[in-house]
Tab-separated table of C-alpha atoms in Angstrom:
chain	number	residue	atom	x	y	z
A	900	UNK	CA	-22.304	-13.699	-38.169
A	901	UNK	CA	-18.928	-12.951	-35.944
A	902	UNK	CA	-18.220	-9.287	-35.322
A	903	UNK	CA	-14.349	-9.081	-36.190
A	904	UNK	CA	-12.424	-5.776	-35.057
A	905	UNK	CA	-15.680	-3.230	-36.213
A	906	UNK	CA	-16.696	-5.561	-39.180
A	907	UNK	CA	-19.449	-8.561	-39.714
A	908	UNK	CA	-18.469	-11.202	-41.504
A	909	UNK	CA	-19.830	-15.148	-41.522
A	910	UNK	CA	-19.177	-17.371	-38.834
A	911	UNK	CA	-16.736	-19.752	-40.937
A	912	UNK	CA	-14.455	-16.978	-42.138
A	913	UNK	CA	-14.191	-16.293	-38.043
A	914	UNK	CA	-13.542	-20.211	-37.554
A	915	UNK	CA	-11.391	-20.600	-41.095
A	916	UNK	CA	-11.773	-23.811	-42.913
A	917	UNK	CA	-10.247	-26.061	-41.011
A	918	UNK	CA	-12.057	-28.648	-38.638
A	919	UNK	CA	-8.496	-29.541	-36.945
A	920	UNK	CA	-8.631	-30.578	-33.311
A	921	UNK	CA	-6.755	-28.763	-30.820
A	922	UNK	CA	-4.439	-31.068	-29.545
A	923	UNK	CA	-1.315	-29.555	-27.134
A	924	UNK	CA	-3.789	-26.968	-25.348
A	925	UNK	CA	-6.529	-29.490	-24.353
A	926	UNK	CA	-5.287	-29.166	-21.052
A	927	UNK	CA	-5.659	-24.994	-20.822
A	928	UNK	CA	-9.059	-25.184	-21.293
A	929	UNK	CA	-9.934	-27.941	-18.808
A	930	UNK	CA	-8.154	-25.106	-16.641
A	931	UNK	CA	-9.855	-22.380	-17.579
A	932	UNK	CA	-13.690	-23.656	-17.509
A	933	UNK	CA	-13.696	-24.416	-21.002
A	934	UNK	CA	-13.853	-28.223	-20.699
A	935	UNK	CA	-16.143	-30.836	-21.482
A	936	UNK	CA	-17.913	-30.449	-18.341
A	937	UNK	CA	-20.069	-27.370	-19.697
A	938	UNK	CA	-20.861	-28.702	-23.269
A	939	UNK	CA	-23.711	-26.418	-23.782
A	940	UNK	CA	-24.399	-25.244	-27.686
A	941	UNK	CA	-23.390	-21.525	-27.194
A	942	UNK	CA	-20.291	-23.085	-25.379
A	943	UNK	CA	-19.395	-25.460	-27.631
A	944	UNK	CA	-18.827	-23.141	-30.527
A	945	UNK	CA	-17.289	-20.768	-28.119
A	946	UNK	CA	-14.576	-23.394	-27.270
A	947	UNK	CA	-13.996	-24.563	-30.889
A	948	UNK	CA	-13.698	-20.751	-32.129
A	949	UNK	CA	-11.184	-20.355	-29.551
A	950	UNK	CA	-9.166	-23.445	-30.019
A	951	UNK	CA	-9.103	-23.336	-33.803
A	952	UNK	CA	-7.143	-19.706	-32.600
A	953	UNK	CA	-5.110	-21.534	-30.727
A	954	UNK	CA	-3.641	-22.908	-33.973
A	955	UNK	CA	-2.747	-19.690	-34.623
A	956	UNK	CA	-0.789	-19.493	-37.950
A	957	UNK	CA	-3.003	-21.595	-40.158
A	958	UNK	CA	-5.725	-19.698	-38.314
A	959	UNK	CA	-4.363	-16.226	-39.574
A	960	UNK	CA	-3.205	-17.403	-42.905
A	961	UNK	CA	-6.359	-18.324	-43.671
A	962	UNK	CA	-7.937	-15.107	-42.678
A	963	UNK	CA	-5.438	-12.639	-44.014
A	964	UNK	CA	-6.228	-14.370	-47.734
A	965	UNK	CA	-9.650	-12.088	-47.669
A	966	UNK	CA	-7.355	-8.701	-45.580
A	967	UNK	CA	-7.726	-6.030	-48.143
A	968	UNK	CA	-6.766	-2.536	-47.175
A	969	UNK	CA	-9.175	-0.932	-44.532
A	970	UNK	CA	-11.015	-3.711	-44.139
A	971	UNK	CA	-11.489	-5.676	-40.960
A	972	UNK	CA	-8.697	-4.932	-38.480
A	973	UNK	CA	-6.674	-2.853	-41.283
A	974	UNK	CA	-7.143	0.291	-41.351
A	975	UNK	CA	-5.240	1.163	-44.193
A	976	UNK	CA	-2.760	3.196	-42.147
A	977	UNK	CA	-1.176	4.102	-39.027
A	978	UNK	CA	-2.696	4.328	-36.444
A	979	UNK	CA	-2.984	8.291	-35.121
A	980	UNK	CA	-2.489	7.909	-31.114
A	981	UNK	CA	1.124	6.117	-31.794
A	982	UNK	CA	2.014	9.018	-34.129
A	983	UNK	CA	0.994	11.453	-31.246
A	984	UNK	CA	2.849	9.698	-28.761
A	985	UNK	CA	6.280	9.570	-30.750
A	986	UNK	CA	7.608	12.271	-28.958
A	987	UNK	CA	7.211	10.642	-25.619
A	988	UNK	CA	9.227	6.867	-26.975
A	989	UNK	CA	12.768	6.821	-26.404
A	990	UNK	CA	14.895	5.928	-29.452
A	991	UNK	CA	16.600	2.528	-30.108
A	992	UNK	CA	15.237	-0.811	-30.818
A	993	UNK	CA	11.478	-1.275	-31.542
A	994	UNK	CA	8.606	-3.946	-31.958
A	995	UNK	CA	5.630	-4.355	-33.151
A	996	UNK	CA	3.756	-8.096	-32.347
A	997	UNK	CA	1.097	-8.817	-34.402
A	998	UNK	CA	2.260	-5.836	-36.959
A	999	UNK	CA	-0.068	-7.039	-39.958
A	1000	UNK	CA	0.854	-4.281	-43.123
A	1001	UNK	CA	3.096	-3.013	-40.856
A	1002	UNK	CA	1.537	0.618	-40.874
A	1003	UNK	CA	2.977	1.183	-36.902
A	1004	UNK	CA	6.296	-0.286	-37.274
A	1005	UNK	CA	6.916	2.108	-40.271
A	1006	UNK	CA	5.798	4.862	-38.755
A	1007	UNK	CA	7.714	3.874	-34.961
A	1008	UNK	CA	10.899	3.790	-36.817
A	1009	UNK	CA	10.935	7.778	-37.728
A	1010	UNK	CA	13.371	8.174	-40.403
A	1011	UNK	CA	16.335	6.410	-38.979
A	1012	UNK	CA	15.195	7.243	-35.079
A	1013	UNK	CA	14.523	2.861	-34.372
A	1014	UNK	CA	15.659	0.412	-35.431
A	1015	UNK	CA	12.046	-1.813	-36.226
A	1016	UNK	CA	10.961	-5.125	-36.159
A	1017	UNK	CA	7.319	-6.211	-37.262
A	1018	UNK	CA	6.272	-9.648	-36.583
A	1019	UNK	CA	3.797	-11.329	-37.502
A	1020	UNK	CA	2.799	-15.329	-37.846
A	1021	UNK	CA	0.768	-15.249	-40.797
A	1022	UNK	CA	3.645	-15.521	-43.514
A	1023	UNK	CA	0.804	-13.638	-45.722
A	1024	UNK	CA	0.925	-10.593	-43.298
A	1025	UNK	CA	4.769	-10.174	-43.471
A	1026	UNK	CA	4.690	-10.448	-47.196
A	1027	UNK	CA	1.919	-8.075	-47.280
A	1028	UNK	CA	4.053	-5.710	-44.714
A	1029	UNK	CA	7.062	-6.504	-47.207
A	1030	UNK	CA	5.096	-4.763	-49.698
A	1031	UNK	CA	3.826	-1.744	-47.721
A	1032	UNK	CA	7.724	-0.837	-46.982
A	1033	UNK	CA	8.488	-1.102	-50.521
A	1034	UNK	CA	5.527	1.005	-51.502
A	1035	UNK	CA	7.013	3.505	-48.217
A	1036	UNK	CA	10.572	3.358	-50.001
A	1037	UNK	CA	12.407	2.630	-46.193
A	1038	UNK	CA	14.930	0.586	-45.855
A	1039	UNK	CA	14.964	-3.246	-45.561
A	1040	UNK	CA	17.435	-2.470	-42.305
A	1041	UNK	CA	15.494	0.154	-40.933
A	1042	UNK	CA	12.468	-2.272	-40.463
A	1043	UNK	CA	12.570	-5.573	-40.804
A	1044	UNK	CA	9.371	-7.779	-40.993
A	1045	UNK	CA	9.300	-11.270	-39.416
A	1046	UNK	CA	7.488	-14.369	-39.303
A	1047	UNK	CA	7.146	-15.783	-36.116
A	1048	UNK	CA	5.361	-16.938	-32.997
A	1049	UNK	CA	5.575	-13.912	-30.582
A	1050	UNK	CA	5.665	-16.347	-27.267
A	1051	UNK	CA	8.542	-18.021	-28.273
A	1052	UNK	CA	10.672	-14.874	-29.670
A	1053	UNK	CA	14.134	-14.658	-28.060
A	1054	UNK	CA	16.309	-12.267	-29.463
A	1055	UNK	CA	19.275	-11.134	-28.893
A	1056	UNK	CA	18.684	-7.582	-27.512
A	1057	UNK	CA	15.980	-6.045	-25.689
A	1058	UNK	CA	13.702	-3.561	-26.827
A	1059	UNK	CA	13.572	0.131	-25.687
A	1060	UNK	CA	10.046	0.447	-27.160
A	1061	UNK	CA	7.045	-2.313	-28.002
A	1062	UNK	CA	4.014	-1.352	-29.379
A	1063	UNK	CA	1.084	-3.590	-29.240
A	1064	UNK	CA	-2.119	-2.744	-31.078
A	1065	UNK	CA	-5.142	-4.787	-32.382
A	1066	UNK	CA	-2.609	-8.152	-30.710
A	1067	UNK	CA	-3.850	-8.498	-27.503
A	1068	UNK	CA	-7.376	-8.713	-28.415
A	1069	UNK	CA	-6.682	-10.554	-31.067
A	1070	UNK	CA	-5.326	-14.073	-28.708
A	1071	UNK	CA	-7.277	-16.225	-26.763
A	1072	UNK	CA	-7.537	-15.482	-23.470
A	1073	UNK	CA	-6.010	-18.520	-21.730
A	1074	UNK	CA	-2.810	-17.126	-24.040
A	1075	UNK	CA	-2.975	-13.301	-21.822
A	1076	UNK	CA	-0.856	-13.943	-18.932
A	1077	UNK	CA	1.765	-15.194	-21.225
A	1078	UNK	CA	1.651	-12.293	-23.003
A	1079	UNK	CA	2.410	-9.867	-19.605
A	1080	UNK	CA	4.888	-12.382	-19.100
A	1081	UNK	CA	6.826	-11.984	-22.741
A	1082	UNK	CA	6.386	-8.012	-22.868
A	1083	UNK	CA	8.306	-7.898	-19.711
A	1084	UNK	CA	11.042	-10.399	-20.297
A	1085	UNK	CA	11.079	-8.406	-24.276
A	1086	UNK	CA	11.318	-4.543	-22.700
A	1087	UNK	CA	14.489	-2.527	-21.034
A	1088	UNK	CA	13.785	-2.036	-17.435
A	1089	UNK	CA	13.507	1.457	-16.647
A	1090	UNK	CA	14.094	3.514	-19.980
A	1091	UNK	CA	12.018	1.200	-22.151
A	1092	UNK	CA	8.604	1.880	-22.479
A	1093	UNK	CA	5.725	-0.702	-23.688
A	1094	UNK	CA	2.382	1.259	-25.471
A	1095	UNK	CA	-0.582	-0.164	-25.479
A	1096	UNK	CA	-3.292	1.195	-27.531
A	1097	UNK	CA	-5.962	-0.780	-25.509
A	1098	UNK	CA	-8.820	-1.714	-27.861
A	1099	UNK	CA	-11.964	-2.595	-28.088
A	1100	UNK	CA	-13.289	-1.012	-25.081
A	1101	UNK	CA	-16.371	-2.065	-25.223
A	1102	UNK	CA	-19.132	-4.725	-23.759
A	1103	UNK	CA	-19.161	-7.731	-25.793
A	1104	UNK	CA	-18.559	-11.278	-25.420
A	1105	UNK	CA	-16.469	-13.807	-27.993
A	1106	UNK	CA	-13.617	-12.640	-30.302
A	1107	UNK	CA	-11.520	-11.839	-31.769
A	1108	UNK	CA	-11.491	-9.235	-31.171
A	1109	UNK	CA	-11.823	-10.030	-27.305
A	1110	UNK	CA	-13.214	-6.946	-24.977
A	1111	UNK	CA	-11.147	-4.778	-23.757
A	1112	UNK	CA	-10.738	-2.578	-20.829
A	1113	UNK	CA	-7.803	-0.440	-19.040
A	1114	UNK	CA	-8.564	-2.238	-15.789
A	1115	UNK	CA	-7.774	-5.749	-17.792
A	1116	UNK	CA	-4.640	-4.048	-19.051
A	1117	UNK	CA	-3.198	-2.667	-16.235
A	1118	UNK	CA	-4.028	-5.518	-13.776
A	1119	UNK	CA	-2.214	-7.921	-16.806
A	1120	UNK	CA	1.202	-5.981	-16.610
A	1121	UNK	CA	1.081	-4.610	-13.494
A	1122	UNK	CA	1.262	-8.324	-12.082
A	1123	UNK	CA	4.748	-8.505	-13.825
A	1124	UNK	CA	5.914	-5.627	-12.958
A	1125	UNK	CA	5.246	-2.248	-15.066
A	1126	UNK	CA	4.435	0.647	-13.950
A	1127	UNK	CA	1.756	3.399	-15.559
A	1128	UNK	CA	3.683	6.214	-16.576
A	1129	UNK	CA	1.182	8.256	-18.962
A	1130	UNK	CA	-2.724	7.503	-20.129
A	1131	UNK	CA	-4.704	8.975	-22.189
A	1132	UNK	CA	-8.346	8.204	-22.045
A	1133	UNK	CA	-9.705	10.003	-25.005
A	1134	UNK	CA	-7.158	9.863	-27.826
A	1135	UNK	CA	-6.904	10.816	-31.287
A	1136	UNK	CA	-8.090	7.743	-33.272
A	1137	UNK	CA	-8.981	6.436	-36.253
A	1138	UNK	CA	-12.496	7.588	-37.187
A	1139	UNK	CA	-13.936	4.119	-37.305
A	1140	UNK	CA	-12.823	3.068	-33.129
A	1141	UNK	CA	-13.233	6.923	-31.570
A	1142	UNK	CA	-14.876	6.267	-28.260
A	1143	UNK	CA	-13.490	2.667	-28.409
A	1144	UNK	CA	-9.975	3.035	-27.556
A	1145	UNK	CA	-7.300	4.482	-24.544
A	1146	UNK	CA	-3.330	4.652	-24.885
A	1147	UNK	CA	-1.311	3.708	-21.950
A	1148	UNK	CA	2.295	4.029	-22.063
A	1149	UNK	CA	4.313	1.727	-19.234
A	1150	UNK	CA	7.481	1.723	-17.834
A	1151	UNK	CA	9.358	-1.735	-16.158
A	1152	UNK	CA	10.778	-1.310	-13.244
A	1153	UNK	CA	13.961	-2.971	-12.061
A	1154	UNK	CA	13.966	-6.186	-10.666
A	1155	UNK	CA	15.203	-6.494	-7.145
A	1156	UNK	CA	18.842	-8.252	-7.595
């Protein structure tokens, strides 16, 4: 059995159904220790859970087919830290990666405060997060939901606020640098703030979800440039992850020109 963000569940549903073999990221593990040159069993289905992640959208298809409300990583609604740090987010533009139902990037938008996007590469999420707006009555405009690969998002605009919850554990961990690197080419310098509701904190090996900690965090996007401007050790959370989680709310500071 895998142990997937608080729930048990079989080892295939972890792995998915597919026996594909990761081709383009071969190399990334060779880097990272995770080549053929330590082939032991434990190992071995370590590295194949991780690179059948690596193929991340028929990965998450597959597993959002058995996401019912509150089970798994869905709680079956927002998430109570982000709703206690609203006050402290400057409006503007907003995004959520990873945004599943979409539960934060309804609630981040406050009426007509953001403007909201939710993205998510499991076209099964979105549709799901589709639904949960409709069910929410907001507007299409307000908060828009869509499917794509995070890493390679370039829009237009930056954003003055990104939340990121239940993502970060969620990738592989050759994928985490990239992810520092992305947050701070996505945020405003300065004014913008990136939250990150850092879970699980707590000692385990394998994933998703991967182990968290605030020193992983802060060491991740403080090597790119943000800056801690509020942390809150203890928060308010969801019954289920109390004890398991910290919010830590980062600023990026100006590059030198």
């Amino acid at each position: 059995q895998e142990q997937f963000f608080g729930f048990y569940m079989p080892l295939p549903y972890a792995l998915g159904r597919s026996s594909r073999v990761l081709r383009p990221f071969l190399s990334i593990y060779s880097v990272v220790g995770l080549g053929s040159n330590q082939r032991t069993p434990v190992m071995s289905s370590l590295n194949n859970q991780i690179r059948n992640q690596m193929e991340a959208e028929p990965f998450w298809n597959n597993f959002w087919t058995r996401v019912e409300k509150g089970t798994f990583f869905d709680t079956g609604t927002f998430s109570p830290p982000l709703k206690n740090a609203l006050k402290d987010l400057p409006q503007g533009r907003a995004l959520v990666p990873g945004c599943g139902r979409g539960y934060d990037a309804l609630l981040l938008s406050e009426g007509k405060k953001r403007y909201v996007v939710g993205m998510d590469i499991s076209e099964t999420a979105i549709k799901e997060a589709q639904a949960e707006r409709r069910e929410m009555k907001v507007d299409a405009k307000q908060v828009e939901f869509i499917l794509g690969d995070f890493f390679k998002y370039e829009p237009d605009q930056s954003f003055d606020v990104i939340f990121d919850y239940t993502f970060l554990c969620a990738i592989p961990p050759p994928l985490r640098e990239s992810w520092a690197k992305q947050m701070a080419s996505l945020i405003t310098p300065e004014t913008g703030r990136l939250v990150t509701l850092i879970f699980p904190i707590v000692d385990k090996s394998g994933g998703p979800p991967y182990a968290m900690s605030i020193k992983l965090v802060t060491d991740l996007v403080k090597s790119v440039g943000f800056e801690l401007v509020q942390l809150d050790e203890k928060p308010e959370s969801y019954k289920k992850r109390r004890g398991m989680e910290a919010l830590a709310i980062w600023k990026l500071s100006k590059k030198d020109k």
